[in-house]
Short mmCIF file of C-alpha atoms in Angstrom, two decimals:
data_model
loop_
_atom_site.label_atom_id
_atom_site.label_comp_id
_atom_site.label_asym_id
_atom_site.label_seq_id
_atom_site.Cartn_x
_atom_site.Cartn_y
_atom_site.Cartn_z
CA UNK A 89 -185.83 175.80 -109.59
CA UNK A 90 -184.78 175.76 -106.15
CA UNK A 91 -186.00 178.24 -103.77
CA UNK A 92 -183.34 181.00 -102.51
CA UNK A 93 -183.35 179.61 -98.88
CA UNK A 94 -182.38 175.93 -100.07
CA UNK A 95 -179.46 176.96 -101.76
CA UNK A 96 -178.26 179.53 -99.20
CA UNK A 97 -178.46 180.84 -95.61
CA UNK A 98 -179.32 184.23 -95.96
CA UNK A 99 -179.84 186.89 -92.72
CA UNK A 100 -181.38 190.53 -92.82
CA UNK A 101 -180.49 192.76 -90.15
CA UNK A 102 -180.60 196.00 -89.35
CA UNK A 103 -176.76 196.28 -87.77
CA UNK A 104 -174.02 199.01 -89.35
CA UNK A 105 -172.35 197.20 -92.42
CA UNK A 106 -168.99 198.57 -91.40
CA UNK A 107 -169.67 196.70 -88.14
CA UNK A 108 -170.62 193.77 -89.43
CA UNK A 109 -167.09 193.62 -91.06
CA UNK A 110 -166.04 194.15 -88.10
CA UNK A 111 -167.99 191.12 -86.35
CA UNK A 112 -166.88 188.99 -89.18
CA UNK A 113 -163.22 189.03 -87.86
CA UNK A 114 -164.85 185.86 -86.09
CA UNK A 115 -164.78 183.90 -88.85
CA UNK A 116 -161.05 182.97 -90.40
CA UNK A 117 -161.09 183.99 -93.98
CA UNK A 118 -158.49 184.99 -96.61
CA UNK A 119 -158.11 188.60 -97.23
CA UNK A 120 -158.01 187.91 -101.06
CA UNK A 121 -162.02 187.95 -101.23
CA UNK A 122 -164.08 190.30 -102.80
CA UNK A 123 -164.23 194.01 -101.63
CA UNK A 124 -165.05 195.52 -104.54
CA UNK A 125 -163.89 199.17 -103.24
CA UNK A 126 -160.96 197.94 -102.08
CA UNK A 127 -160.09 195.96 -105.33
CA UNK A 128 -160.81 199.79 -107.27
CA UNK A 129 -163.87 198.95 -108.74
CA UNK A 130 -166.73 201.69 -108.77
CA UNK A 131 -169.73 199.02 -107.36
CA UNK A 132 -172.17 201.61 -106.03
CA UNK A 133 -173.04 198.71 -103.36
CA UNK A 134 -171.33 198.20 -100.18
CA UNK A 135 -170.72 194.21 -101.21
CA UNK A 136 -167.62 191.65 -99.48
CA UNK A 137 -167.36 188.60 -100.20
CA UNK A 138 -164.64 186.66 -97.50
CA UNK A 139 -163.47 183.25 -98.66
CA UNK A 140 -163.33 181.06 -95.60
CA UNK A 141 -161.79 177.93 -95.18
CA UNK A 142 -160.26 175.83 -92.33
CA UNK A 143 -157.31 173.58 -94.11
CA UNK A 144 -158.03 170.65 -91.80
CA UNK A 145 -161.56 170.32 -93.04
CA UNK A 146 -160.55 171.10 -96.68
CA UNK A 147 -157.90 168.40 -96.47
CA UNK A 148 -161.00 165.94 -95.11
CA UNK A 149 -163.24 166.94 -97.91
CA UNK A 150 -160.21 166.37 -100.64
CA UNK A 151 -159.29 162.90 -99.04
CA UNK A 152 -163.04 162.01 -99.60
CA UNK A 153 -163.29 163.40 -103.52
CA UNK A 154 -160.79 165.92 -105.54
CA UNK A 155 -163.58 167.54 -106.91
CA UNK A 156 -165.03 168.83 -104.44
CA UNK A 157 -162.06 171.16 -104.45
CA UNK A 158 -164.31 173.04 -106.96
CA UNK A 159 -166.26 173.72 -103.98
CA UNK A 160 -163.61 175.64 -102.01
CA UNK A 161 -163.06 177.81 -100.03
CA UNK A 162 -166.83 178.26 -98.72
CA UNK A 163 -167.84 182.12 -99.15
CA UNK A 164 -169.58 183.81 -96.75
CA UNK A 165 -171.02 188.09 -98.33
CA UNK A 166 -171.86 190.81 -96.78
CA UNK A 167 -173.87 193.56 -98.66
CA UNK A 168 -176.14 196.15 -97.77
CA UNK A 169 -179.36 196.69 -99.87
CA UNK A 170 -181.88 199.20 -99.01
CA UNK A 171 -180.17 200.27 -95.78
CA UNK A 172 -180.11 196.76 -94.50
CA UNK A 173 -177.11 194.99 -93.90
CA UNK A 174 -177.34 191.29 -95.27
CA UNK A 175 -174.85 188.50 -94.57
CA UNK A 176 -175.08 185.03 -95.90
CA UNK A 177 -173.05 181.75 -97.92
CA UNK A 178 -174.37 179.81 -100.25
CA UNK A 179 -175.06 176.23 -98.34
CA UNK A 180 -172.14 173.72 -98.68
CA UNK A 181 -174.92 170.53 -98.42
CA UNK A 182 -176.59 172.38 -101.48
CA UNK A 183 -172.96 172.03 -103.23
CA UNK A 184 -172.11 168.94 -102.18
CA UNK A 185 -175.54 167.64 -102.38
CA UNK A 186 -174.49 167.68 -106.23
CA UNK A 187 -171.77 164.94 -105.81
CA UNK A 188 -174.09 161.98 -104.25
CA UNK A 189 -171.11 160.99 -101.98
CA UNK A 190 -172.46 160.43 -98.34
CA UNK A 191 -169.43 160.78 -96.36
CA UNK A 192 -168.76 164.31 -97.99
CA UNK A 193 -172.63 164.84 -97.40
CA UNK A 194 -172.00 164.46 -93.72
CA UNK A 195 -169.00 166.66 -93.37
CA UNK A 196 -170.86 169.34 -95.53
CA UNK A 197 -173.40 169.39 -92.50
CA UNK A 198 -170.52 169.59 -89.95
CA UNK A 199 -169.06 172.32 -92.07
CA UNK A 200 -172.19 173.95 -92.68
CA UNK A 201 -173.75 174.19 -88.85
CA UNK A 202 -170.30 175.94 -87.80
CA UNK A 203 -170.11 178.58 -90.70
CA UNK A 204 -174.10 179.29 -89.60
CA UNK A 205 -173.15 179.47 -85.90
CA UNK A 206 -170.60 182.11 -86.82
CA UNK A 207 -173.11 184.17 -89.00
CA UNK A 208 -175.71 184.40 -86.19
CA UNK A 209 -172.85 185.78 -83.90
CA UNK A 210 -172.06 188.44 -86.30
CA UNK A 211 -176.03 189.76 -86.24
#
């Protein structure tokens, strides 16, 4: 079994989760994600989960293989867990990585060094 890190990027901070939404703003995403409070659900854990996608680079990925539509939109979450906020996706390569298609492989890494790049600016 994989090891946690390979199959996402994970980051523990210490930074105000309410902020951290706030931070996020950064990074286009679609308001339908997951805010459990906001969706009326009593989830005693302050947990988001913002579905982000760029259409220009979803329409690349589709061109390449339809099926990697399963993979979209990439999801970036934001939690907090013992009084430390925790942002983090699960690593496109890792999903991609499943299809053995190079070209997708390569614009997974693309895809993958921006959605990082926009975590570490939320820290």
């Amino acid at each position: 079994m994989p090891k946690i890190g390979h199959l996402c990027f994970p980051i523990a901070f210490f930074g105000h989760f309410q902020y951290t939404l706030t931070d996020q703003e950064r990074i286009p995403h679609s308001p339908s994600g997951g805010d459990f409070h906001g969706k009326g659900f009593d989830f005693p854990i302050p947990f988001v989960i913002l579905e982000v996608c760029n259409p220009q680079e979803a329409a690349r990925v589709l061109s390449e293989n339809l099926l990697a539509g399963y993979f979209l939109p990439c999801k970036i979450v934001v939690y907090k867990e013992n009084e430390t906020t925790k942002i983090g996706m699960p690593k496109p390569t890792m999903l991609i990585s499943m299809m053995n298609h190079e070209e997708l492989k390569k614009l997974a890494e693309d895809i993958e060094k921006r959605l990082i790049s926009c975590i570490d600016e939320c820290r």
